[in-house]
Amino acid sequence: MLSQPSVMYTYYMNDASVYWAECDDSLNLHDNEDNTICIHGVNASAMFMACRNALCSNRNVFGELKTRDHTIASAKEMIVALQKYVDKNGTTTEDN
């Protein structure tokens, strides 16, 4: 039986910033040399799970993250946003 072909692209970007754009379901990487990579087809659920994997997996980002005032402020901002989401949506039909 033939396997379906797959493609893998590998890039290096120095000090890249990453953001998700709701308008076109895209993950965007941008570096300080004005290089950009845009990956379309990344919906909100996929982005949410990527964030979860980055924070909650056995090999999460915390081992590599430098603890600075702005990282602690960002972590607190994420906690507030997640708590608002849980408070608003905490009971789903899947829970019953």
Coordinates of C-alpha atoms in Angstrom, one line a residue:
M1 CA 0.0 0.0 0.0
L2 CA 1.3 3.4 -0.9
S3 CA 1.8 6.0 1.7
Q4 CA 0.5 9.5 1.3
P5 CA 3.3 12.0 0.5
S6 CA 4.2 14.5 3.1
V7 CA 6.2 17.7 3.0
M8 CA 8.3 19.4 5.7
Y9 CA 9.8 22.8 5.4
T10 CA 12.4 24.0 8.0
Y11 CA 13.3 27.7 8.4
Y12 CA 15.4 29.6 10.9
M13 CA 14.2 33.0 12.0
N14 CA 16.2 35.0 14.6
D15 CA 14.1 36.4 17.4
A16 CA 10.8 35.7 15.7
S17 CA 7.5 37.1 16.9
V18 CA 4.4 34.9 16.5
Y19 CA 0.7 35.8 16.3
W20 CA -2.5 34.3 15.2
A21 CA -4.8 36.2 12.9
E22 CA -8.6 35.5 13.2
C23 CA -9.5 37.2 9.9
D24 CA -7.8 34.4 7.9
D25 CA -7.1 31.6 10.4
S26 CA -3.3 32.1 10.0
L27 CA -0.3 31.7 12.2
N28 CA 2.2 34.4 11.4
L29 CA 5.9 34.5 12.2
H30 CA 7.9 37.7 11.7
D31 CA 11.5 38.5 12.5
N32 CA 13.6 41.6 13.0
E33 CA 14.9 41.4 9.4
D34 CA 11.3 41.8 8.0
N35 CA 11.0 38.1 7.0
T36 CA 7.5 36.7 7.4
I37 CA 6.1 33.2 7.3
C38 CA 2.3 32.9 7.1
I39 CA 0.5 29.5 7.6
H40 CA -3.1 29.5 6.7
G41 CA -5.7 27.0 8.0
V42 CA -4.8 27.3 11.7
N43 CA -8.2 27.8 13.3
A44 CA -8.9 28.9 16.9
S45 CA -9.1 25.3 18.2
A46 CA -5.7 24.4 16.7
M47 CA -4.2 27.6 18.1
F48 CA -5.6 27.0 21.5
M49 CA -4.2 23.5 21.6
A50 CA -0.8 24.8 20.4
C51 CA -0.8 27.1 23.4
R52 CA -1.9 24.3 25.7
N53 CA 0.9 22.1 24.3
A54 CA 3.5 24.8 24.7
L55 CA 2.5 25.4 28.4
C56 CA 1.3 22.0 29.6
S57 CA 3.4 19.3 27.9
N58 CA 6.2 17.4 29.6
R59 CA 8.7 19.4 27.6
N60 CA 7.0 22.8 28.0
V61 CA 8.5 26.3 27.3
F62 CA 9.1 27.1 31.0
G63 CA 12.5 25.4 31.0
E64 CA 13.7 27.8 28.2
L65 CA 11.8 30.9 29.3
K66 CA 13.8 33.7 30.9
T67 CA 11.9 35.0 34.0
R68 CA 11.7 38.7 33.7
D69 CA 9.1 41.3 34.9
H70 CA 7.4 41.3 31.5
T71 CA 7.1 37.5 31.3
I72 CA 5.5 37.4 34.8
A73 CA 3.1 40.2 33.7
S74 CA 2.3 38.3 30.6
A75 CA 1.7 35.1 32.6
K76 CA -0.7 37.0 34.9
E77 CA -2.5 38.4 31.8
M78 CA -2.9 34.8 30.5
I79 CA -4.3 33.6 33.8
V80 CA -6.9 36.3 33.8
A81 CA -7.9 35.6 30.2
L82 CA -8.2 31.9 30.8
Q83 CA -10.1 32.4 34.1
K84 CA -12.6 34.6 32.2
Y85 CA -13.1 31.9 29.6
V86 CA -13.5 29.1 32.1
D87 CA -16.0 31.2 34.2
K88 CA -18.1 32.0 31.1
N89 CA -17.9 28.5 29.5
G90 CA -17.0 26.2 32.4
T91 CA -20.0 23.9 32.1
T92 CA -20.4 22.2 28.7
T93 CA -22.6 19.3 27.6
E94 CA -19.4 17.2 27.5
D95 CA -19.1 17.7 31.3
N96 CA -22.5 16.1 32.0

